[in-house]
Every structure is written in structure tokens, then in C-alpha cells.
Short mmCIF file of C-alpha atoms and ligand atoms in Angstrom, two decimals:
data_model
loop_
_atom_site.label_atom_id
_atom_site.label_comp_id
_atom_site.label_asym_id
_atom_site.label_seq_id
_atom_site.Cartn_x
_atom_site.Cartn_y
_atom_site.Cartn_z
CA MET A 2 112.77 71.02 116.12
CA SER A 3 112.46 70.58 112.21
CA SER A 4 113.38 67.80 109.74
CA THR A 5 113.09 70.53 106.77
CA GLN A 6 116.21 71.32 105.12
CA PRO A 7 117.21 74.88 106.04
CA PRO A 8 116.61 77.93 103.55
CA PRO A 9 120.10 78.52 101.55
CA GLU A 10 122.00 81.22 102.42
CA ILE A 11 121.75 84.24 100.55
CA PRO A 12 124.44 86.49 100.01
CA SER A 13 123.53 90.21 101.21
CA ALA A 14 122.26 92.23 98.26
CA ASN A 15 124.87 95.01 98.92
CA PRO A 16 127.89 93.08 99.37
CA ILE A 17 130.25 95.46 98.67
CA ASP A 18 129.58 97.94 100.99
CA PRO A 19 133.14 98.91 102.49
CA VAL A 20 131.94 100.18 105.69
CA GLU A 21 130.03 96.92 105.99
CA HIS A 22 133.11 94.69 104.79
CA ASP A 23 135.61 96.63 107.14
CA TYR A 24 133.37 96.25 110.01
CA PHE A 25 132.55 92.73 109.63
CA THR A 26 136.31 91.99 109.00
CA LEU A 27 138.10 94.12 110.99
CA ASN A 28 136.19 92.92 114.21
CA PRO A 29 135.80 89.41 115.51
CA ALA A 30 132.70 87.33 115.26
CA PRO A 31 131.21 85.86 118.53
CA ALA A 32 132.06 82.89 119.56
CA SER A 33 128.58 81.72 119.91
CA LEU A 34 127.82 83.35 116.47
CA GLN A 35 127.30 80.12 114.62
CA LYS A 36 125.52 78.12 117.34
CA HIS A 37 122.81 80.96 117.64
CA THR A 38 122.56 81.40 113.68
CA SER A 39 121.88 77.43 113.50
CA LEU A 40 119.14 78.11 116.27
CA ALA A 41 117.50 81.22 114.60
CA ARG A 42 117.54 79.20 110.83
CA ASP A 43 115.42 76.35 112.29
CA PHE A 44 113.42 78.26 114.09
CA ILE A 45 112.79 80.57 110.86
CA THR A 46 112.43 77.74 108.45
CA THR A 47 109.55 76.02 110.70
CA HIS A 48 107.55 78.92 110.82
CA ALA A 49 108.22 80.00 107.04
CA SER A 50 107.01 76.58 106.34
CA ALA A 51 103.87 77.01 108.67
CA GLY A 52 102.89 80.22 106.76
CA ARG A 53 103.40 82.23 110.21
CA ARG A 54 104.99 85.55 110.59
CA VAL A 55 108.07 85.81 112.11
CA VAL A 56 109.14 88.76 114.21
CA LEU A 57 112.82 89.72 115.41
CA VAL A 58 112.57 91.86 118.74
CA THR A 59 115.92 93.50 119.55
CA SER A 60 115.52 94.36 123.08
CA GLY A 61 117.88 95.85 125.98
CA GLY A 62 121.36 98.03 125.99
CA THR A 63 124.48 96.84 124.22
CA THR A 64 127.98 97.34 126.09
CA VAL A 65 131.00 98.93 124.91
CA PRO A 66 133.77 97.20 126.25
CA LEU A 67 137.05 99.31 126.78
CA GLU A 68 139.21 96.20 127.11
CA ARG A 69 139.66 92.71 125.32
CA GLN A 70 139.68 91.28 128.19
CA THR A 71 136.64 93.42 129.23
CA VAL A 72 137.02 94.59 132.90
CA ARG A 73 135.41 98.17 132.11
CA PHE A 74 132.51 99.04 129.65
CA ILE A 75 130.27 101.31 128.84
CA ASP A 76 126.74 100.74 129.19
CA ASN A 77 123.00 102.24 128.70
CA PHE A 78 119.68 102.47 131.04
CA SER A 79 118.02 100.27 128.80
CA ALA A 80 116.20 97.18 131.49
CA GLY A 81 114.75 95.83 128.23
CA THR A 82 110.84 96.54 129.51
CA ARG A 83 109.77 97.77 126.06
CA GLY A 84 111.56 94.71 124.25
CA ALA A 85 110.41 91.95 126.43
CA THR A 86 106.99 93.49 127.01
CA SER A 87 106.39 94.04 123.03
CA ALA A 88 107.32 90.42 122.51
CA GLU A 89 104.67 88.80 124.79
CA TYR A 90 101.75 91.04 122.47
CA PHE A 91 103.37 89.82 119.36
CA LEU A 92 103.08 86.37 120.64
CA GLU A 93 99.66 87.13 121.82
CA ALA A 94 99.20 88.82 117.99
CA GLY A 95 100.33 85.04 116.18
CA TYR A 96 103.67 85.79 115.58
CA ALA A 97 106.57 83.81 116.20
CA VAL A 98 109.28 85.46 117.95
CA ILE A 99 112.83 85.58 118.02
CA PHE A 100 113.99 87.57 121.34
CA LEU A 101 117.46 89.17 120.60
CA TYR A 102 118.09 90.40 124.32
CA ARG A 103 120.98 91.98 126.26
CA GLU A 104 121.96 89.06 128.72
CA PHE A 105 120.16 89.42 132.01
CA SER A 106 118.00 91.96 130.78
CA LEU A 107 114.41 91.22 130.74
CA LEU A 108 112.90 88.47 129.54
CA PRO A 109 109.18 87.94 127.95
CA TYR A 110 106.87 86.50 130.92
CA SER A 111 109.60 85.76 133.72
CA ARG A 112 110.00 89.54 133.42
CA HIS A 113 106.86 89.96 135.79
CA TYR A 114 108.44 88.46 138.65
CA SER A 115 112.60 89.35 137.92
CA HIS A 116 112.65 92.84 138.79
CA ALA A 117 114.22 93.47 142.16
CA THR A 118 110.95 95.59 142.70
CA ASN A 119 108.94 92.38 142.19
CA CYS A 120 111.20 89.82 143.45
CA PHE A 121 109.97 86.05 142.84
CA LEU A 122 110.40 85.06 146.22
CA ASP A 123 107.97 87.71 147.33
CA PHE A 124 105.04 85.68 145.38
CA LEU A 125 105.88 82.37 146.98
CA HIS A 126 105.59 80.90 150.62
CA GLU A 127 106.08 77.54 152.41
CA GLY A 128 103.18 74.81 152.06
CA PRO A 129 102.86 71.59 153.70
CA ASN A 130 105.32 68.92 154.02
CA GLY A 131 108.23 71.77 152.64
CA SER A 132 106.48 72.05 149.71
CA VAL A 133 106.67 75.83 147.97
CA LEU A 134 103.38 77.45 146.51
CA ALA A 135 102.40 80.62 145.25
CA ARG A 136 100.45 83.19 147.48
CA GLU A 137 96.46 83.10 147.28
CA GLU A 138 96.36 86.81 146.32
CA TYR A 139 98.91 86.22 143.41
CA THR A 140 97.69 82.58 141.87
CA GLU A 141 95.49 84.05 139.50
CA LYS A 142 97.85 86.25 137.45
CA MET A 143 100.84 84.00 137.77
CA LEU A 144 99.04 81.18 136.58
CA ALA A 145 97.90 83.07 133.20
CA VAL A 146 101.47 84.33 133.05
CA LEU A 147 102.46 81.01 133.49
CA ARG A 148 99.98 79.30 130.82
CA LYS A 149 101.13 81.86 128.15
CA TYR A 150 104.67 81.32 128.66
CA GLN A 151 104.31 77.43 128.49
CA ALA A 152 101.98 77.49 125.48
CA ALA A 153 104.82 79.79 123.82
CA LYS A 154 107.55 76.95 124.85
CA ARG A 155 105.84 74.11 123.69
CA ASP A 156 104.47 75.27 120.20
CA ASN A 157 107.78 76.31 119.96
CA LEU A 158 107.12 79.93 119.28
CA LEU A 159 109.80 82.01 120.65
CA LEU A 160 113.32 81.73 120.41
CA THR A 161 115.63 83.63 123.00
CA ILE A 162 119.35 84.49 122.03
CA PRO A 163 121.43 86.65 123.77
CA PHE A 164 123.94 89.35 123.08
CA VAL A 165 126.23 91.37 125.44
CA THR A 166 128.10 93.89 123.24
CA ILE A 167 127.53 96.09 120.71
CA ASN A 168 129.77 93.91 118.26
CA ASP A 169 127.82 90.75 119.28
CA TYR A 170 124.85 92.85 118.34
CA LEU A 171 125.85 93.79 115.50
CA PHE A 172 127.11 90.43 114.22
CA ILE A 173 123.82 88.27 115.25
CA LEU A 174 121.64 91.14 113.92
CA ARG A 175 123.20 90.80 110.39
CA SER A 176 122.99 86.93 110.33
CA ILE A 177 119.04 86.63 111.83
CA ALA A 178 118.06 89.56 109.50
CA GLN A 179 119.99 87.69 106.17
CA LEU A 180 118.10 84.25 107.50
CA MET A 181 114.76 86.11 107.36
CA ARG A 182 114.89 87.06 104.03
CA PRO A 183 112.75 83.73 102.52
CA LEU A 184 109.68 85.39 105.12
CA GLY A 185 110.03 87.92 102.29
CA PRO A 186 107.26 90.56 103.41
CA SER A 187 105.52 88.13 105.89
CA GLY A 188 109.01 89.06 108.29
CA LEU A 189 108.75 91.70 110.67
CA LEU A 190 111.89 93.48 112.51
CA TYR A 191 111.24 95.35 115.58
CA LEU A 192 114.50 97.20 116.69
CA ALA A 193 113.89 98.16 120.32
CA ALA A 194 117.00 97.63 121.70
CA ALA A 195 119.14 100.75 123.09
CA VAL A 196 121.99 100.34 120.55
CA SER A 197 125.24 102.44 121.04
CA ASP A 198 126.40 105.09 119.01
CA PHE A 199 129.84 104.85 119.72
CA PHE A 200 132.58 102.16 120.33
CA VAL A 201 136.32 100.92 120.55
CA PRO A 202 136.82 99.38 117.12
CA ASN A 203 139.15 95.98 117.66
CA GLU A 204 142.40 97.30 116.35
CA ARG A 205 142.59 100.12 119.04
CA MET A 206 141.40 98.00 121.73
CA VAL A 207 143.96 96.87 124.31
CA GLU A 208 144.02 93.03 125.63
CA HIS A 209 144.62 93.93 129.20
CA LYS A 210 142.75 96.17 131.98
CA ILE A 211 143.50 99.65 131.67
CA GLN A 212 145.86 100.69 134.76
CA SER A 213 144.74 103.38 136.87
CA THR A 214 148.55 104.15 138.48
CA ASP A 215 152.19 103.28 136.52
CA ALA A 216 153.10 101.12 138.81
CA SER A 217 156.25 99.61 136.74
CA PRO A 218 157.49 101.53 133.90
CA ASN A 219 156.02 98.17 131.58
CA ILE A 220 152.40 98.81 132.53
CA ARG A 221 151.15 101.78 130.85
CA PRO A 222 147.62 102.81 129.66
CA GLN A 223 146.63 102.87 126.26
CA GLY A 224 148.47 105.91 124.58
CA ALA A 225 150.41 106.52 127.64
CA GLU A 226 153.51 106.49 125.71
CA ASP A 227 152.63 110.13 123.74
CA ARG A 228 151.34 111.28 127.67
CA GLN A 229 154.44 110.12 129.28
CA ASP A 230 156.75 111.48 127.27
CA GLN A 231 155.03 115.05 127.04
CA GLY A 232 154.57 114.34 130.63
CA GLN A 233 158.70 114.08 131.34
CA GLN A 234 158.94 117.01 128.95
CA ASP A 235 156.55 119.27 131.08
CA ASP A 236 157.21 117.41 133.98
CA GLU A 237 153.32 117.39 134.74
CA ALA A 238 151.24 118.22 132.01
CA PHE A 239 147.88 119.60 132.44
CA ASP A 240 145.04 119.97 130.59
CA ASN A 241 143.97 123.65 129.54
CA PHE A 242 140.28 122.55 129.13
CA ASP A 243 139.57 122.19 133.09
CA SER A 244 140.02 124.59 135.86
CA SER A 245 140.13 123.33 139.60
CA PRO A 246 141.05 120.68 140.41
CA LEU A 247 143.65 120.36 138.11
CA ILE A 248 144.27 116.89 137.15
CA PRO A 249 147.67 115.86 135.47
CA ARG A 250 147.04 114.24 131.96
CA SER A 251 148.87 111.23 132.82
CA LYS A 252 146.27 110.28 135.46
CA ARG A 253 143.38 110.96 133.46
CA LEU A 254 141.56 108.26 131.57
CA VAL A 255 140.81 109.97 127.96
CA ILE A 256 138.61 107.33 125.98
CA ASP A 257 138.40 107.79 121.93
CA LEU A 258 135.51 106.43 120.78
CA ASP A 259 134.69 105.80 117.04
CA PRO A 260 131.08 106.16 115.52
CA VAL A 261 129.20 102.90 115.16
CA PRO A 262 128.36 102.67 111.43
CA LYS A 263 124.64 103.38 110.56
CA PHE A 264 123.72 99.79 109.44
CA LEU A 265 120.00 100.77 109.20
CA LYS A 266 120.67 101.51 106.07
CA ASN A 267 122.27 98.04 104.93
CA LEU A 268 119.52 96.42 106.89
CA VAL A 269 117.04 98.14 104.46
CA ASP A 270 118.85 97.63 101.24
CA GLY A 271 120.84 94.36 101.94
CA TRP A 272 120.21 92.38 104.90
CA ALA A 273 116.27 92.17 104.63
CA PRO A 274 115.25 94.30 101.72
CA GLU A 275 111.70 92.32 101.65
CA GLY A 276 110.82 92.28 105.57
CA MET A 277 108.78 95.05 107.25
CA ILE A 278 111.30 97.17 109.35
CA VAL A 279 110.18 99.17 112.57
CA SER A 280 113.18 101.28 114.40
CA PHE A 281 112.68 103.13 117.71
CA LYS A 282 114.17 106.53 118.01
CA LEU A 283 114.64 107.62 121.76
CA GLU A 284 115.46 111.16 122.47
CA THR A 285 115.21 113.03 125.85
CA ASP A 286 114.77 116.66 124.16
CA PRO A 287 111.05 116.93 123.33
CA GLU A 288 111.74 119.69 121.02
CA ILE A 289 113.79 117.68 118.64
CA LEU A 290 111.91 114.01 118.62
CA VAL A 291 109.68 114.39 115.76
CA SER A 292 112.05 115.99 113.90
CA LYS A 293 114.50 112.91 114.43
CA ALA A 294 112.06 110.23 113.66
CA ARG A 295 111.04 112.06 110.51
CA TYR A 296 114.56 112.56 109.24
CA SER A 297 115.53 108.56 110.27
CA LEU A 298 112.59 107.48 108.07
CA GLU A 299 114.00 109.40 105.24
CA ARG A 300 117.40 108.58 105.57
CA TYR A 301 116.96 105.04 105.84
CA GLN A 302 113.44 104.45 103.86
CA HIS A 303 112.31 101.81 106.16
CA HIS A 304 108.69 101.82 107.20
CA LEU A 305 107.99 103.00 110.47
CA VAL A 306 109.83 104.76 113.30
CA ILE A 307 108.35 104.76 117.17
CA GLY A 308 109.33 107.72 118.71
CA ASN A 309 109.64 107.97 122.27
CA LEU A 310 111.34 110.29 125.12
CA LEU A 311 113.06 108.93 127.86
CA VAL A 312 110.90 110.19 131.03
CA THR A 313 107.62 109.71 128.93
CA ARG A 314 108.32 106.36 127.28
CA LYS A 315 105.75 104.17 129.26
CA TRP A 316 102.95 106.97 128.62
CA GLU A 317 103.34 107.74 125.02
CA VAL A 318 105.29 107.34 121.69
CA VAL A 319 104.87 108.67 118.61
CA PHE A 320 104.52 106.61 114.95
CA VAL A 321 106.17 108.12 112.37
CA ALA A 322 105.45 106.41 109.10
CA ARG A 323 104.64 107.58 104.87
CA SER A 324 101.13 108.17 104.65
CA GLU A 325 98.68 105.34 103.23
CA GLU A 326 98.87 107.43 100.04
CA GLY A 327 102.09 107.21 100.01
CA GLU A 328 102.86 111.19 99.78
CA GLY A 329 104.24 112.79 102.71
CA ILE A 330 105.10 111.32 106.28
CA ARG A 331 102.17 111.59 108.78
CA GLU A 332 102.80 111.29 112.76
CA GLU A 333 100.42 109.60 115.23
CA TRP A 334 100.94 109.40 118.99
CA ILE A 335 99.61 106.88 120.99
CA ARG A 336 99.04 107.51 124.65
CA VAL A 337 98.16 105.34 127.54
CA PRO A 338 94.90 106.93 129.05
CA ARG A 339 95.19 108.65 132.27
CA ARG A 340 93.02 108.67 135.20
CA ARG A 341 90.50 111.06 135.39
CA LYS A 342 91.85 114.26 137.66
CA THR A 343 89.72 115.81 140.06
CA LEU A 344 90.40 119.99 139.49
CA SER A 345 88.03 121.65 142.21
CA LYS A 346 85.31 119.41 141.46
CA ILE A 347 85.40 119.47 138.24
CA ASP A 348 86.37 115.89 136.32
CA ILE A 349 88.83 116.38 133.25
CA GLU A 350 89.31 113.32 131.73
CA VAL A 351 93.01 113.49 130.76
CA ASP A 352 93.22 111.69 127.48
CA ARG A 353 90.28 111.05 124.89
CA GLU A 354 91.28 108.89 122.07
CA GLY A 355 94.48 109.81 122.21
CA GLY A 356 93.67 113.83 121.63
CA ARG A 357 94.95 116.44 123.55
CA GLU A 358 93.85 117.84 126.72
CA ASP A 359 93.36 121.11 125.27
CA GLY A 360 92.26 119.65 122.20
CA GLY A 361 94.72 119.90 120.15
CA GLU A 362 94.59 119.84 116.45
CA LYS A 363 95.25 116.28 114.98
CA GLY A 364 98.48 115.54 113.43
CA LYS A 365 100.09 118.52 115.50
CA GLU A 366 99.83 117.35 118.79
CA ARG A 367 103.23 118.12 121.22
CA PRO A 368 104.83 115.37 123.48
CA LEU A 369 103.38 115.22 126.90
CA ASP A 370 104.73 117.82 129.35
CA PRO A 371 106.67 115.25 132.04
CA LYS A 372 105.69 117.82 134.99
CA ASP A 373 101.92 116.51 133.92
CA LEU A 374 102.81 112.72 134.07
CA PRO A 375 100.97 111.03 137.08
CA ASP A 376 103.25 109.42 139.89
CA TYR A 377 101.80 106.17 139.72
CA GLU A 378 102.53 103.83 137.04
CA PRO A 379 100.29 103.40 134.00
CA GLU A 380 97.73 100.64 134.28
CA ILE A 381 97.85 99.45 130.83
CA GLU A 382 101.37 98.37 129.35
CA ILE A 383 101.71 101.04 126.67
CA GLU A 384 102.80 97.78 124.11
CA SER A 385 99.57 96.49 124.42
CA LEU A 386 98.30 99.80 122.26
CA ILE A 387 101.81 99.44 119.99
CA ILE A 388 101.89 95.86 119.00
CA PRO A 389 98.01 95.72 117.30
CA ALA A 390 98.95 99.22 115.52
CA VAL A 391 102.14 98.07 114.38
CA LYS A 392 100.33 94.51 113.14
CA LYS A 393 97.82 96.62 111.09
CA LEU A 394 100.60 98.26 109.60
CA HIS A 395 102.16 95.35 108.69
CA ASP A 396 98.81 93.38 107.77
CA THR A 397 98.78 96.36 105.11
CA TYR A 398 102.24 95.94 104.21
CA ILE A 399 102.23 92.25 103.42
CA GLN A 400 98.65 92.72 101.19
CA ARG A 401 100.64 95.56 98.72
CA ASN A 402 103.73 93.73 98.57
CA THR A 403 102.31 90.13 97.70
CA ARG A 404 99.65 91.93 95.23
CA GLU A 405 102.51 93.50 93.49
CA SER A 406 105.00 90.70 93.30
C1 LIG B 705 113.98 102.62 122.20
O1 LIG B 705 113.99 103.95 122.19
C2 LIG B 705 113.41 102.14 123.13
O2 LIG B 705 112.02 102.04 123.51
C3 LIG B 705 114.06 102.37 124.77
C4 LIG B 705 113.21 100.86 125.70
C5 LIG B 705 115.24 101.61 124.55
C6 LIG B 705 113.92 103.37 125.13
P1 LIG B 705 113.70 100.35 127.99
O3 LIG B 705 114.54 99.14 127.19
O4 LIG B 705 113.77 101.11 127.24
O5 LIG B 705 112.29 99.85 128.22
O6 LIG B 705 114.14 100.34 129.64
N1 LIG B 705 114.77 101.91 121.55
C7 LIG B 705 116.05 102.56 120.63
C8 LIG B 705 116.81 103.31 121.05
C9 LIG B 705 118.03 103.41 119.93
O7 LIG B 705 119.05 103.18 120.20
N2 LIG B 705 117.56 103.80 118.64
C10 LIG B 705 118.37 104.60 117.91
C11 LIG B 705 118.61 105.79 118.34
O8 LIG B 705 117.72 106.86 118.75
C12 LIG B 705 118.03 104.07 116.53
S1 LIG B 705 118.15 102.87 115.89
O9 LIG B 705 119.31 106.31 117.53
#
């Protein structure tokens, strides 16, 4: 921990955006915000004064609570693999890493042993005199992971900050991004978390668990008054958009969600205007991935969008960025090489330096067809290709922005 003075709080360069103002006034700040902000401030100060680059990596999914005392919530698939793996490669590339992650999702280094199919107990056995030892066949890899983890801890290069809900995430993201402003162009924001697009705003959230039955006249689900009145008038009110089985409206749970404001614009313009910002775009339809990534880059005017498809995300991503000359937007696919396939005695090298099997034109490549994906896990982690490529862009960004300022 540093003894140097913390950097002064810098107000947002865009303090009067009404949507931002409303969101952060009408929704409650998480209880841990101050504690985490203070940890992040110390961490940034230490590494800024050492002239080290700092990256904020966001990771995992955000929940959308349906009740204030939350029993039920909406969640998404993200395990935090992309974020946790990327954090390790950023550390390897010399960055100090703030890892903003969904509580209980994967963490850098421990991720190798925390997955259900990779239970850490399977790596251990009992040794002499009641000791616990790593199994011989795993020792080499475990030692390598352990050394990297301990080095990151010893040198205070990894700060982990958890979030759970979309609201926690937005509050802490805003605070950390603002704290990163003194880093100027050497600050990097790498937004890999799977962030919900919809939420229940605080003023519409019920306090207690939503009830499934009106066991007492005093206990009614949110909005039940309307339904009850209607129900009394019609005896049993039925929705007309469903056929069989007919469920009375009074027994349905209809969740009405607001869109989450698009704070990427505020991040780019106000919260962290000098840092390099990398966002991810996730789609399931290959036909729209590149156009959505391009649209995001044009709309938010940040520096890089990394597009990926749910089913192929461990095999390929597409970088969408403005071309070096600043004219136009270019796309570049990054792919994990696949093993040679043997087809009637002819060996086909499936990926050639990221090129296509059919020799497709560079820049006009198409996403992989999931049907062509091998049934094994990639032999290398795609983040080992993504991070050096991001670092290269960050080198150029720093050079350009330091020269110009
Ligand atoms: C991603 O696209 C990440 O790569 C994944 C990683 C969430 C797919 P896992 O954690 O998955 O390794 O299992 N993250 C960004 C997703 C997102 O919410 N993007 C927003 C969007 O697509 C834009 S900021 O609209």
C-alpha cells in the first residue's frame, strides 16, 4: 500500500448528463462502494507513480434483482473465463490489473482449479504424516500457476473487486474509471463483463419476496391491485396472447424491465476520456456480429470493439477498430489454430495465420460455422492471442496521445 497522497477526486467532465444524474441519484450506491473505491485509489496511485500501465478488466455476468430483499434475480451465462484468463495475460504483459468481477465467478490463477470439471481436490493426495501433496503428474503446471499467482500478490499487481448486481457494477465501474483519469493514455479499460441490458429500477422494486399465491388478502404480488380488480370484474382474467393452457393473469408473474442506460458514452466522454477503451460485443447470430460491433464503435467513438459469438467465443474473435490512418473501420479476425483434419488421406491445415480454409479474402472473412468446430477444447487460450494484440494497439495509442499532448 502506498504512502503517497491519493490523487484528488476529479469530477466527471460531463457532470450534467441527466440520464447519468438520474440513474446515480435514484438508485442506491452499494454499501461497499467507499471501501472498494479507496482500495482502487491506492492501487492506481502506486502504479501511476511507478509509471506502470493499469488495466481495468471487467468479468462475469451482472444479476438483475427482482426484489430489494432479493430472493429471485435474472442472471446470464457468463462464467468469467474471458475476463479471468485475460487478466493473467495482462499481468504477463506487464500491466497492473484491477479485476472487477462477479462474485464467485472465475478468478485469475485460481480459475485453473475452481471449475466443476477441474475440482482442486482431484489434484491432491494424502502424503506421509497427514500432509497434503499435489499429485506428481500435476505438479509442474501447479507450480507454474502458483508462482505467477504469488508474484502478482507479492508485487501488488492484482486488485480484485467483486460485484453482484447490475447496479453494483455500474456504481463501481464509474468510480474506478474516474479514478483512472490521472493515468491518462496509459490507463486501459477492457470491458469483458456480460452486462445486463435490462433492469428493475429502484423505485419500482418491491421490498419483499414476490408471492406466488395470494394466501392473505394483504399479501399481493407487485401490480396485483390492477389484476385483482380486473379479476374481480371478469371473475378470471385471461391473457389473449397465449393459447393452451390458459393461465389466469392473476397467476402469472409479468416482469417489466427498463433498459439500462448506455453508459459507454459517459465512460468515453466523461468518466475516463483519456484512457483507451475496449468493449466486447456478444451476439448469437453470425450475420449481425460485425455490423453490431461497427455500430457500437461508431456510436460510442471508443477505440476497439472485440466481437464474439456465444458458441465460437473460445475459437475466434473479431477486432473492429478505426484504421491506422484514421479513415474507415477495419476488421481483423483472431483465431485459435485448429489441428489438422485428415480427410481421405489428405491433410488440411484448417487455419493458416488466421486465414480461411477456403482462402477467403482478407478483411471479408466470415465467422466460423459452429458445425465445423472440433469437439475438443482449443489447445491454446484465445486470450493468449487477444492480449498481445490489444497491447500493440495500446502502445500505438500511448505513443500517439503522448506525442500530441
Ligand atoms: C463478452 O462478449 C465476453 O467475451 C463473454 C465471455 C461474456 C462472451 P465468459 O465469461 O464469456 O468467458 O463465459 N462480453 C461482453 C458482453 C456484453 O454484455 N456486451 C455488451 C453487448 O454485447 C456491450 S458492452 O451489447
